[in-house]
Amino acid sequence: MRILDRRVFVGPSLYAHFPVIRLEVDLESLEDWPTSRLGESFVGALLERLPGLHEHGCSYGVPGGFLRRLREDDGTWLGHVLEHCAIELQNTAGESVTFGKTRSVDGRPGIYDVVFEYEQAEVGLEAAALALALIQSLLPPDLRSDDYPADFVWESAREEFIRYAQRRALGPSTASIVHEAARRGIPWMRMNQFSLIQLGYGRYQRRIQATVTSLTPHIAVELASDKEETNKILATLGLPVPQQRLTQSEDGAVAAAERIGYPVVVKPYNANHGRGVSIHLQTQNEVRRAFAVAREHSRSVLVESFISGFDHRMLVINGELVAASKREPGHVVGDGVHSIEELVAIVNADPRRGIGHEKVLTRIELDDQAEQLMRKRGLTRTTVPEPGDVVHLRLTANLSTGGTATDVTDIVHPDNVEMAVRAIKAIGLDVGGVDFLTSDIARSYKDGGGAICEINAAPGFRMHTTPSEGKPRDVAARVIDMLFPPGSPSLIPIAAITGTNGKTTTARMLAHIHKLAGRTVGMTSTDGVYIDGQRTVAGDMTGPVSARMVLADPTIDVAVLEVARGGLLRAGMAVRHVDVGAVLNVQSDHLGMRGIDTLEQLAEVKRIIAEISRDTVVLNADDPLCLRMAAYTDAKNLCYVTMNPQHQLVREHIRAGGRAIALEAGVNGQMITIYDKGAHIPLLWTHLIPATLEGKASFNVQNAMVAAAMAFSMSVRLEDIRNGLRTFHTTFYQAPGRLNVYDEHPFKVIMDYGHNAAAVDQLCQLARRLDIKGRRICVVAGPGDRRDDDIREIGAVAARGDFDYYICRRDDDARGRDAHAVPEMIRDSLQLGGIDPQRISVIPDEQEAIDAGLRMAQPGDLLLIFADAIARSWKQVVHFKPDADQLTAPSPEPSRFESEPDQNHPDFSAPAIYDDMILVREERGVRLAREADD
């Protein structure tokens, strides 16, 4: 039994709409060993080690359901057992996960997909590894795999796993704030491996690190960390504080103690969690020893007067006392029967106690500090304390060292409340803890005495949210109330676009519309991440990592996410929900990869966007696979897009008051029209949209319709939608590799990144619609990682374009194929499509193929280039200087769709290209473009 593959999904995927891990597991010979055959010895041993499995409902949906599956006549297979063990192990480490499912893989006997929920990916993966080792440890030796660790010991492995999980888990304070935010629908992102959390998205985000917030002044944190300065500030205000001296030497500590008067406290200048603190010191020798302990944590040491009384933590949030807790150091109470060591074991047996922050309370450890305290009283581990004798094993009352906490919020005297609030305001904290020593917190400090011994800038919440005794306080809610007051936003509008073709152009169109409407847009696309129109990161950025980049940017107020198949299959979506989602089409591309072999399976992947759309989902009603997705969405609005005004289903949808974008014929051309709640809203003539080449590029007409539908659903004004579409050009600057037109040669060049049969077909149809006086030449290719049938189909649809000449090439990266394989396959398909071999050339190298096309073109010709290295190919087109015989006819007037270079592209030097463009035009005597003059 072994794990073949591990994949972590950070959000909605094929398996769930929340984070899950998918394991591909090979049971090998254990396929023949279900739990029924392994017998009760296996089942009993498993339940003994993971008793929480008794509560798993499994498919029966009730506690004990999984136990029933284990003991059924047919039993269950070990892949399913692995799933439940991985879930339960995470539960033992304090993580609340329940979901899992295991399915056999069709056509692969013994192979299973095991899927289970996680809170922390590393912990989930480690849980799977430990679950596998546990299962194998319970098998007969001859059934274990070769890589089974011979030194495996369950008890130590379990404890190490819990510690591993605790080191990576959010602390209880951070977790309480995160859970409260999630309860209110405020999204959160973990920004590092510790406690830095972003709450909300874009410009509305807030951040916390433990209980320090983005509203916490830096100077306040610095003051709270400076115990000496804090003491002085509070004393200046007349608040009760102990006498205090700062020293850097052992002799200085003794002198300070003498001046203050015994007993004293010695503690590090800037440590926390009670580390290095020694209390109730009454002699010089005790002070010297305590100084050495404190110096292990800080160069400077504080000596202060000892204040008798109980240790109280008073929590102030946003200028209000919200909780108070009485804390007691870790201790045992004698019963006259058991030794101290036995009493500690009895206390630690409390199910509320665990490792670190695993549970409400932390185990008490008999370590060096405990030994010192026992020695001070003349006790040892084996001493049997008298009944009622309290033996303290810790100096400080921190819960993290085994202390306990009792809620006393309701009995705090008003004077003490005022004192705590004044102290926190004096330091300037929005969230602060006051450590107050007093014998009775119900009495005013003015009468009963007491003193503030410390101010905490990042106070822990565990003692308040889960006290040992008393009423739990929902202090995290008060933090969220402060960060996001009622009525204030935490979310920005998020749009997600997927489909086989057109998603990049549609995303750019939508982002352009929002920008002209005055929004700051963050966009992800196949060529990079854009913030307010400027590319910040280059590359294919259509997965969850790039989406997080956008959502973490504090300047944006709209996110437009292009979502590709690959990202969904690799890691899922970055967000649980989007406001508006669109599925453009489902066409043959990338089939045979990552387990997706059919169009129906591909549609299921792209359907994820429809499933997670909350407000509106936009679907291409002219694509049957998209149309079927309407049954899988819970969005409030369903908007169809159709270029067929006779579409029966869309007609019925409109008549029922539904939303749709339709293409309607008129005297002046074709009108993009919006229907919504019975309203009929003519939007824009298609020939007025530059990206459609006067309406001839039907695929961009459809892209514009989808962009308009999404913008309308995001409450963009109609006039802003019109302005956005009328000013969006498919120039290299605005849409690199998407229908880029160059008219500065005596012939027209169109360059496009089309790399599947559907895209090639659309461009070929456009080429036939254009008014071209000369010949049509096509440079065509296909990606080497596609199936043979897909590459041949590219050649077949190109043949239907009936170009006068074809040049077949390959991409720079042949993706495992022979250098000539792809162009020769396309050549063969062209010939099968009836193209004369004399009209076909095979030139594998992309640059050489494009150069051949450019040199072949004559005045009035059209050269259609399907390019892979977009920036390099565009440079090649712009830099090309026609031969003398290519200049025999007058050059046509520059098109109003003339392309501009993408100045942000990493392979593109915009100033150099502009200079070359100007030089070429001057040599030919062609007037300069207005953009060059600018």
PDB file of C-alpha atoms in Angstrom, residues 187-431:
ATOM      1  CA  PRO A 187     -12.874  36.084   3.983  1.00  0.00           C
ATOM      2  CA  TRP A 188      -9.383  35.583   5.364  1.00  0.00           C
ATOM      3  CA  MET A 189      -5.972  34.646   4.035  1.00  0.00           C
ATOM      4  CA  ARG A 190      -2.951  33.439   5.979  1.00  0.00           C
ATOM      5  CA  MET A 191      -0.033  35.604   4.866  1.00  0.00           C
ATOM      6  CA  ASN A 192       2.815  33.575   6.401  1.00  0.00           C
ATOM      7  CA  GLN A 193       3.499  30.446   8.430  1.00  0.00           C
ATOM      8  CA  PHE A 194       2.766  32.224  11.679  1.00  0.00           C
ATOM      9  CA  SER A 195      -0.135  34.430  12.734  1.00  0.00           C
ATOM     10  CA  LEU A 196      -0.222  37.160  10.094  1.00  0.00           C
ATOM     11  CA  ILE A 197      -3.771  37.140   8.715  1.00  0.00           C
ATOM     12  CA  GLN A 198      -5.531  39.299   6.145  1.00  0.00           C
ATOM     13  CA  LEU A 199      -9.234  39.797   6.780  1.00  0.00           C
ATOM     14  CA  GLY A 200     -11.261  40.981   3.787  1.00  0.00           C
ATOM     15  CA  TYR A 201     -10.041  41.743   0.271  1.00  0.00           C
ATOM     16  CA  GLY A 202      -8.497  44.633  -1.632  1.00  0.00           C
ATOM     17  CA  ARG A 203      -8.936  48.136  -0.323  1.00  0.00           C
ATOM     18  CA  TYR A 204     -11.223  46.984   2.494  1.00  0.00           C
ATOM     19  CA  GLN A 205      -8.761  44.575   4.043  1.00  0.00           C
ATOM     20  CA  ARG A 206      -7.550  44.637   7.628  1.00  0.00           C
ATOM     21  CA  ARG A 207      -4.702  42.622   9.078  1.00  0.00           C
ATOM     22  CA  ILE A 208      -4.010  40.976  12.393  1.00  0.00           C
ATOM     23  CA  GLN A 209      -0.950  39.290  13.819  1.00  0.00           C
ATOM     24  CA  ALA A 210      -2.111  37.358  16.851  1.00  0.00           C
ATOM     25  CA  THR A 211      -4.126  40.108  18.586  1.00  0.00           C
ATOM     26  CA  VAL A 212      -2.166  43.033  17.170  1.00  0.00           C
ATOM     27  CA  THR A 213      -4.277  44.644  14.444  1.00  0.00           C
ATOM     28  CA  SER A 214      -3.665  46.955  11.506  1.00  0.00           C
ATOM     29  CA  LEU A 215      -5.152  49.690  13.709  1.00  0.00           C
ATOM     30  CA  THR A 216      -2.617  49.146  16.506  1.00  0.00           C
ATOM     31  CA  PRO A 217      -0.117  52.046  16.605  1.00  0.00           C
ATOM     32  CA  HIS A 218       3.485  50.928  16.328  1.00  0.00           C
ATOM     33  CA  ILE A 219       4.536  53.314  19.099  1.00  0.00           C
ATOM     34  CA  ALA A 220       1.988  51.727  21.446  1.00  0.00           C
ATOM     35  CA  VAL A 221       3.474  48.280  20.871  1.00  0.00           C
ATOM     36  CA  GLU A 222       6.950  49.672  21.501  1.00  0.00           C
ATOM     37  CA  LEU A 223       5.847  51.307  24.748  1.00  0.00           C
ATOM     38  CA  ALA A 224       4.102  48.163  25.990  1.00  0.00           C
ATOM     39  CA  SER A 225       7.276  46.194  25.238  1.00  0.00           C
ATOM     40  CA  ASP A 226       9.293  48.685  27.286  1.00  0.00           C
ATOM     41  CA  LYS A 227       8.265  47.639  30.798  1.00  0.00           C
ATOM     42  CA  GLU A 228      10.239  50.420  32.452  1.00  0.00           C
ATOM     43  CA  GLU A 229       8.742  53.175  30.293  1.00  0.00           C
ATOM     44  CA  THR A 230       5.251  51.744  30.717  1.00  0.00           C
ATOM     45  CA  ASN A 231       5.679  51.801  34.482  1.00  0.00           C
ATOM     46  CA  LYS A 232       6.716  55.460  34.373  1.00  0.00           C
ATOM     47  CA  ILE A 233       3.810  56.512  32.129  1.00  0.00           C
ATOM     48  CA  LEU A 234       1.240  54.806  34.317  1.00  0.00           C
ATOM     49  CA  ALA A 235       2.796  56.195  37.483  1.00  0.00           C
ATOM     50  CA  THR A 236       2.682  59.702  36.004  1.00  0.00           C
ATOM     51  CA  LEU A 237      -1.086  59.283  35.597  1.00  0.00           C
ATOM     52  CA  GLY A 238      -1.464  58.211  39.211  1.00  0.00           C
ATOM     53  CA  LEU A 239      -2.298  54.613  38.355  1.00  0.00           C
ATOM     54  CA  PRO A 240      -1.160  51.910  40.796  1.00  0.00           C
ATOM     55  CA  VAL A 241       2.178  50.378  39.762  1.00  0.00           C
ATOM     56  CA  PRO A 242       4.984  48.682  41.705  1.00  0.00           C
ATOM     57  CA  GLN A 243       8.330  50.387  42.321  1.00  0.00           C
ATOM     58  CA  GLN A 244      10.730  49.367  39.603  1.00  0.00           C
ATOM     59  CA  ARG A 245      14.432  49.563  38.675  1.00  0.00           C
ATOM     60  CA  LEU A 246      16.236  48.597  35.462  1.00  0.00           C
ATOM     61  CA  THR A 247      19.671  47.001  35.689  1.00  0.00           C
ATOM     62  CA  GLN A 248      22.234  45.195  33.540  1.00  0.00           C
ATOM     63  CA  SER A 249      24.342  43.630  36.264  1.00  0.00           C
ATOM     64  CA  GLU A 250      23.947  41.161  39.085  1.00  0.00           C
ATOM     65  CA  ASP A 251      25.224  43.636  41.645  1.00  0.00           C
ATOM     66  CA  GLY A 252      22.891  46.263  40.242  1.00  0.00           C
ATOM     67  CA  ALA A 253      19.966  43.893  40.711  1.00  0.00           C
ATOM     68  CA  VAL A 254      20.908  43.327  44.354  1.00  0.00           C
ATOM     69  CA  ALA A 255      21.267  47.064  44.920  1.00  0.00           C
ATOM     70  CA  ALA A 256      17.881  47.707  43.323  1.00  0.00           C
ATOM     71  CA  ALA A 257      16.267  45.074  45.534  1.00  0.00           C
ATOM     72  CA  GLU A 258      17.807  46.654  48.602  1.00  0.00           C
ATOM     73  CA  ARG A 259      16.481  50.099  47.643  1.00  0.00           C
ATOM     74  CA  ILE A 260      12.995  48.842  46.814  1.00  0.00           C
ATOM     75  CA  GLY A 261      12.782  46.526  49.827  1.00  0.00           C
ATOM     76  CA  TYR A 262      12.133  42.808  49.980  1.00  0.00           C
ATOM     77  CA  PRO A 263      10.292  40.817  48.765  1.00  0.00           C
ATOM     78  CA  VAL A 264      10.902  41.626  45.083  1.00  0.00           C
ATOM     79  CA  VAL A 265      10.249  40.307  41.595  1.00  0.00           C
ATOM     80  CA  VAL A 266      13.029  39.887  39.002  1.00  0.00           C
ATOM     81  CA  LYS A 267      12.051  39.578  35.348  1.00  0.00           C
ATOM     82  CA  PRO A 268      13.465  40.108  31.840  1.00  0.00           C
ATOM     83  CA  TYR A 269      13.085  43.559  30.359  1.00  0.00           C
ATOM     84  CA  ASN A 270      11.286  42.420  27.192  1.00  0.00           C
ATOM     85  CA  ALA A 271      10.273  38.751  27.501  1.00  0.00           C
ATOM     86  CA  ASN A 272       6.712  37.422  27.562  1.00  0.00           C
ATOM     87  CA  HIS A 273       4.622  34.394  28.581  1.00  0.00           C
ATOM     88  CA  GLY A 274       6.203  34.546  32.042  1.00  0.00           C
ATOM     89  CA  ARG A 275       9.584  33.413  30.751  1.00  0.00           C
ATOM     90  CA  GLY A 276      12.489  34.142  33.101  1.00  0.00           C
ATOM     91  CA  VAL A 277      10.291  35.617  35.886  1.00  0.00           C
ATOM     92  CA  SER A 278      11.126  34.964  39.537  1.00  0.00           C
ATOM     93  CA  ILE A 279       8.811  36.178  42.313  1.00  0.00           C
ATOM     94  CA  HIS A 280       8.780  36.711  46.071  1.00  0.00           C
ATOM     95  CA  LEU A 281      12.558  36.908  46.365  1.00  0.00           C
ATOM     96  CA  GLN A 282      13.689  37.714  49.890  1.00  0.00           C
ATOM     97  CA  THR A 283      17.489  37.436  49.909  1.00  0.00           C
ATOM     98  CA  GLN A 284      20.478  38.652  47.938  1.00  0.00           C
ATOM     99  CA  ASN A 285      21.341  35.125  46.845  1.00  0.00           C
ATOM    100  CA  GLU A 286      17.835  34.561  45.504  1.00  0.00           C
ATOM    101  CA  VAL A 287      18.070  37.828  43.549  1.00  0.00           C
ATOM    102  CA  ARG A 288      21.437  36.820  42.084  1.00  0.00           C
ATOM    103  CA  ARG A 289      20.075  33.454  40.954  1.00  0.00           C
ATOM    104  CA  ALA A 290      16.957  35.102  39.538  1.00  0.00           C
ATOM    105  CA  PHE A 291      19.089  37.645  37.676  1.00  0.00           C
ATOM    106  CA  ALA A 292      20.940  34.835  35.912  1.00  0.00           C
ATOM    107  CA  VAL A 293      17.624  33.255  34.876  1.00  0.00           C
ATOM    108  CA  ALA A 294      16.260  36.568  33.559  1.00  0.00           C
ATOM    109  CA  ARG A 295      19.472  37.290  31.623  1.00  0.00           C
ATOM    110  CA  GLU A 296      18.812  34.161  29.534  1.00  0.00           C
ATOM    111  CA  HIS A 297      15.912  36.059  27.952  1.00  0.00           C
ATOM    112  CA  SER A 298      17.042  39.692  27.952  1.00  0.00           C
ATOM    113  CA  ARG A 299      20.226  41.748  28.368  1.00  0.00           C
ATOM    114  CA  SER A 300      18.420  44.162  30.679  1.00  0.00           C
ATOM    115  CA  VAL A 301      16.596  43.008  33.809  1.00  0.00           C
ATOM    116  CA  LEU A 302      13.857  44.626  35.872  1.00  0.00           C
ATOM    117  CA  VAL A 303      13.652  44.481  39.663  1.00  0.00           C
ATOM    118  CA  GLU A 304      10.326  45.551  41.142  1.00  0.00           C
ATOM    119  CA  SER A 305       8.466  45.400  44.411  1.00  0.00           C
ATOM    120  CA  PHE A 306       6.472  42.245  45.033  1.00  0.00           C
ATOM    121  CA  ILE A 307       2.730  42.832  45.163  1.00  0.00           C
ATOM    122  CA  SER A 308       0.765  40.181  46.996  1.00  0.00           C
ATOM    123  CA  GLY A 309      -2.565  39.063  45.620  1.00  0.00           C
ATOM    124  CA  PHE A 310      -4.079  37.072  42.819  1.00  0.00           C
ATOM    125  CA  ASP A 311      -3.012  37.523  39.212  1.00  0.00           C
ATOM    126  CA  HIS A 312      -5.767  38.995  37.040  1.00  0.00           C
ATOM    127  CA  ARG A 313      -5.785  39.674  33.298  1.00  0.00           C
ATOM    128  CA  MET A 314      -8.120  42.495  32.242  1.00  0.00           C
ATOM    129  CA  LEU A 315      -8.779  42.724  28.513  1.00  0.00           C
ATOM    130  CA  VAL A 316      -9.586  46.099  26.940  1.00  0.00           C
ATOM    131  CA  ILE A 317     -10.715  46.345  23.303  1.00  0.00           C
ATOM    132  CA  ASN A 318     -11.502  49.622  21.565  1.00  0.00           C
ATOM    133  CA  GLY A 319     -11.631  51.523  24.850  1.00  0.00           C
ATOM    134  CA  GLU A 320     -13.874  49.080  26.714  1.00  0.00           C
ATOM    135  CA  LEU A 321     -13.207  46.358  29.281  1.00  0.00           C
ATOM    136  CA  VAL A 322     -14.627  43.222  27.653  1.00  0.00           C
ATOM    137  CA  ALA A 323     -13.292  40.437  29.890  1.00  0.00           C
ATOM    138  CA  ALA A 324     -11.385  39.769  33.097  1.00  0.00           C
ATOM    139  CA  SER A 325      -9.870  36.528  34.284  1.00  0.00           C
ATOM    140  CA  LYS A 326      -8.339  35.371  37.545  1.00  0.00           C
ATOM    141  CA  ARG A 327      -5.285  33.231  36.798  1.00  0.00           C
ATOM    142  CA  GLU A 328      -3.469  30.706  38.938  1.00  0.00           C
ATOM    143  CA  PRO A 329      -0.121  29.072  38.140  1.00  0.00           C
ATOM    144  CA  GLY A 330       0.042  25.385  37.347  1.00  0.00           C
ATOM    145  CA  HIS A 331      -0.302  23.469  40.625  1.00  0.00           C
ATOM    146  CA  VAL A 332      -1.526  20.330  42.335  1.00  0.00           C
ATOM    147  CA  VAL A 333      -3.530  19.982  45.549  1.00  0.00           C
ATOM    148  CA  GLY A 334      -2.443  17.329  48.036  1.00  0.00           C
ATOM    149  CA  ASP A 335      -4.783  14.546  49.092  1.00  0.00           C
ATOM    150  CA  GLY A 336      -2.545  12.813  51.627  1.00  0.00           C
ATOM    151  CA  VAL A 337      -2.376   9.724  49.425  1.00  0.00           C
ATOM    152  CA  HIS A 338      -0.626  10.480  46.162  1.00  0.00           C
ATOM    153  CA  SER A 339       2.854  11.847  45.501  1.00  0.00           C
ATOM    154  CA  ILE A 340       3.391  15.109  43.608  1.00  0.00           C
ATOM    155  CA  GLU A 341       4.366  13.154  40.492  1.00  0.00           C
ATOM    156  CA  GLU A 342       1.190  11.078  40.759  1.00  0.00           C
ATOM    157  CA  LEU A 343      -0.920  14.192  41.329  1.00  0.00           C
ATOM    158  CA  VAL A 344       0.529  15.780  38.191  1.00  0.00           C
ATOM    159  CA  ALA A 345      -0.414  12.652  36.211  1.00  0.00           C
ATOM    160  CA  ILE A 346      -3.953  12.835  37.624  1.00  0.00           C
ATOM    161  CA  VAL A 347      -4.261  16.520  36.675  1.00  0.00           C
ATOM    162  CA  ASN A 348      -2.911  15.861  33.175  1.00  0.00           C
ATOM    163  CA  ALA A 349      -5.440  13.057  32.714  1.00  0.00           C
ATOM    164  CA  ASP A 350      -8.131  15.765  32.576  1.00  0.00           C
ATOM    165  CA  PRO A 351      -9.438  15.500  28.983  1.00  0.00           C
ATOM    166  CA  ARG A 352      -9.357  19.285  28.790  1.00  0.00           C
ATOM    167  CA  ARG A 353      -5.547  19.238  29.020  1.00  0.00           C
ATOM    168  CA  GLY A 354      -3.371  18.620  25.992  1.00  0.00           C
ATOM    169  CA  ILE A 355      -0.097  19.451  24.300  1.00  0.00           C
ATOM    170  CA  GLY A 356       0.505  23.170  23.782  1.00  0.00           C
ATOM    171  CA  HIS A 357      -2.696  24.817  22.553  1.00  0.00           C
ATOM    172  CA  GLU A 358      -4.203  21.502  21.467  1.00  0.00           C
ATOM    173  CA  LYS A 359      -6.979  21.800  24.072  1.00  0.00           C
ATOM    174  CA  VAL A 360      -8.525  24.265  26.532  1.00  0.00           C
ATOM    175  CA  LEU A 361      -5.790  23.626  29.104  1.00  0.00           C
ATOM    176  CA  THR A 362      -2.130  22.690  28.764  1.00  0.00           C
ATOM    177  CA  ARG A 363      -0.410  19.798  30.534  1.00  0.00           C
ATOM    178  CA  ILE A 364       1.729  20.555  33.581  1.00  0.00           C
ATOM    179  CA  GLU A 365       5.360  19.580  33.119  1.00  0.00           C
ATOM    180  CA  LEU A 366       7.684  18.521  35.938  1.00  0.00           C
ATOM    181  CA  ASP A 367      10.664  20.402  34.536  1.00  0.00           C
ATOM    182  CA  ASP A 368      13.554  22.398  36.028  1.00  0.00           C
ATOM    183  CA  GLN A 369      11.305  25.266  37.175  1.00  0.00           C
ATOM    184  CA  ALA A 370       8.973  22.835  38.940  1.00  0.00           C
ATOM    185  CA  GLU A 371      11.959  21.110  40.574  1.00  0.00           C
ATOM    186  CA  GLN A 372      13.300  24.458  41.839  1.00  0.00           C
ATOM    187  CA  LEU A 373       9.952  25.412  43.370  1.00  0.00           C
ATOM    188  CA  MET A 374       9.675  22.029  45.071  1.00  0.00           C
ATOM    189  CA  ARG A 375      13.229  22.263  46.409  1.00  0.00           C
ATOM    190  CA  LYS A 376      12.399  25.703  47.804  1.00  0.00           C
ATOM    191  CA  ARG A 377       9.732  24.057  49.947  1.00  0.00           C
ATOM    192  CA  GLY A 378      11.842  20.999  50.709  1.00  0.00           C
ATOM    193  CA  LEU A 379       9.710  18.769  48.498  1.00  0.00           C
ATOM    194  CA  THR A 380      10.510  16.173  45.828  1.00  0.00           C
ATOM    195  CA  ARG A 381       8.559  14.351  43.155  1.00  0.00           C
ATOM    196  CA  THR A 382       7.866  11.518  45.577  1.00  0.00           C
ATOM    197  CA  THR A 383       6.618  13.759  48.409  1.00  0.00           C
ATOM    198  CA  VAL A 384       2.983  13.135  49.412  1.00  0.00           C
ATOM    199  CA  PRO A 385       1.475  16.568  50.232  1.00  0.00           C
ATOM    200  CA  GLU A 386      -0.983  16.938  53.070  1.00  0.00           C
ATOM    201  CA  PRO A 387      -4.672  17.134  52.135  1.00  0.00           C
ATOM    202  CA  GLY A 388      -5.494  20.612  50.808  1.00  0.00           C
ATOM    203  CA  ASP A 389      -1.837  21.645  50.490  1.00  0.00           C
ATOM    204  CA  VAL A 390      -1.424  23.641  47.245  1.00  0.00           C
ATOM    205  CA  VAL A 391       1.931  22.905  45.596  1.00  0.00           C
ATOM    206  CA  HIS A 392       2.718  25.434  42.871  1.00  0.00           C
ATOM    207  CA  LEU A 393       4.840  24.115  40.015  1.00  0.00           C
ATOM    208  CA  ARG A 394       5.046  27.365  38.064  1.00  0.00           C
ATOM    209  CA  LEU A 395       5.957  30.925  39.008  1.00  0.00           C
ATOM    210  CA  THR A 396       3.558  32.592  36.587  1.00  0.00           C
ATOM    211  CA  ALA A 397      -0.080  31.949  35.785  1.00  0.00           C
ATOM    212  CA  ASN A 398       0.174  31.583  32.007  1.00  0.00           C
ATOM    213  CA  LEU A 399      -2.186  29.007  30.537  1.00  0.00           C
ATOM    214  CA  SER A 400       0.550  27.901  28.147  1.00  0.00           C
ATOM    215  CA  THR A 401       2.542  26.530  31.104  1.00  0.00           C
ATOM    216  CA  GLY A 402      -0.310  24.681  32.761  1.00  0.00           C
ATOM    217  CA  GLY A 403      -2.082  27.524  34.568  1.00  0.00           C
ATOM    218  CA  THR A 404      -5.843  27.832  35.029  1.00  0.00           C
ATOM    219  CA  ALA A 405      -8.207  30.750  34.522  1.00  0.00           C
ATOM    220  CA  THR A 406     -11.520  31.710  36.104  1.00  0.00           C
ATOM    221  CA  ASP A 407     -13.741  34.338  34.504  1.00  0.00           C
ATOM    222  CA  VAL A 408     -14.455  37.268  36.861  1.00  0.00           C
ATOM    223  CA  THR A 409     -15.731  39.815  34.332  1.00  0.00           C
ATOM    224  CA  ASP A 410     -19.062  40.343  36.073  1.00  0.00           C
ATOM    225  CA  ILE A 411     -17.608  41.152  39.515  1.00  0.00           C
ATOM    226  CA  VAL A 412     -14.891  43.670  38.584  1.00  0.00           C
ATOM    227  CA  HIS A 413     -15.268  46.872  40.631  1.00  0.00           C
ATOM    228  CA  PRO A 414     -16.079  49.953  38.468  1.00  0.00           C
ATOM    229  CA  ASP A 415     -12.935  51.712  39.736  1.00  0.00           C
ATOM    230  CA  ASN A 416     -10.856  48.797  38.530  1.00  0.00           C
ATOM    231  CA  VAL A 417     -12.638  48.868  35.175  1.00  0.00           C
ATOM    232  CA  GLU A 418     -11.820  52.546  34.794  1.00  0.00           C
ATOM    233  CA  MET A 419      -8.233  51.913  35.878  1.00  0.00           C
ATOM    234  CA  ALA A 420      -7.740  49.227  33.167  1.00  0.00           C
ATOM    235  CA  VAL A 421      -9.282  51.354  30.416  1.00  0.00           C
ATOM    236  CA  ARG A 422      -7.164  54.391  31.388  1.00  0.00           C
ATOM    237  CA  ALA A 423      -4.010  52.288  31.401  1.00  0.00           C
ATOM    238  CA  ILE A 424      -4.584  50.919  27.897  1.00  0.00           C
ATOM    239  CA  LYS A 425      -5.510  54.350  26.547  1.00  0.00           C
ATOM    240  CA  ALA A 426      -2.374  55.804  28.141  1.00  0.00           C
ATOM    241  CA  ILE A 427      -0.227  53.388  26.180  1.00  0.00           C
ATOM    242  CA  GLY A 428      -2.341  53.898  23.040  1.00  0.00           C
ATOM    243  CA  LEU A 429      -3.414  50.318  22.302  1.00  0.00           C
ATOM    244  CA  ASP A 430      -6.606  49.319  20.524  1.00  0.00           C
ATOM    245  CA  VAL A 431      -6.362  45.803  22.017  1.00  0.00           C
TER     246      VAL A 431
END
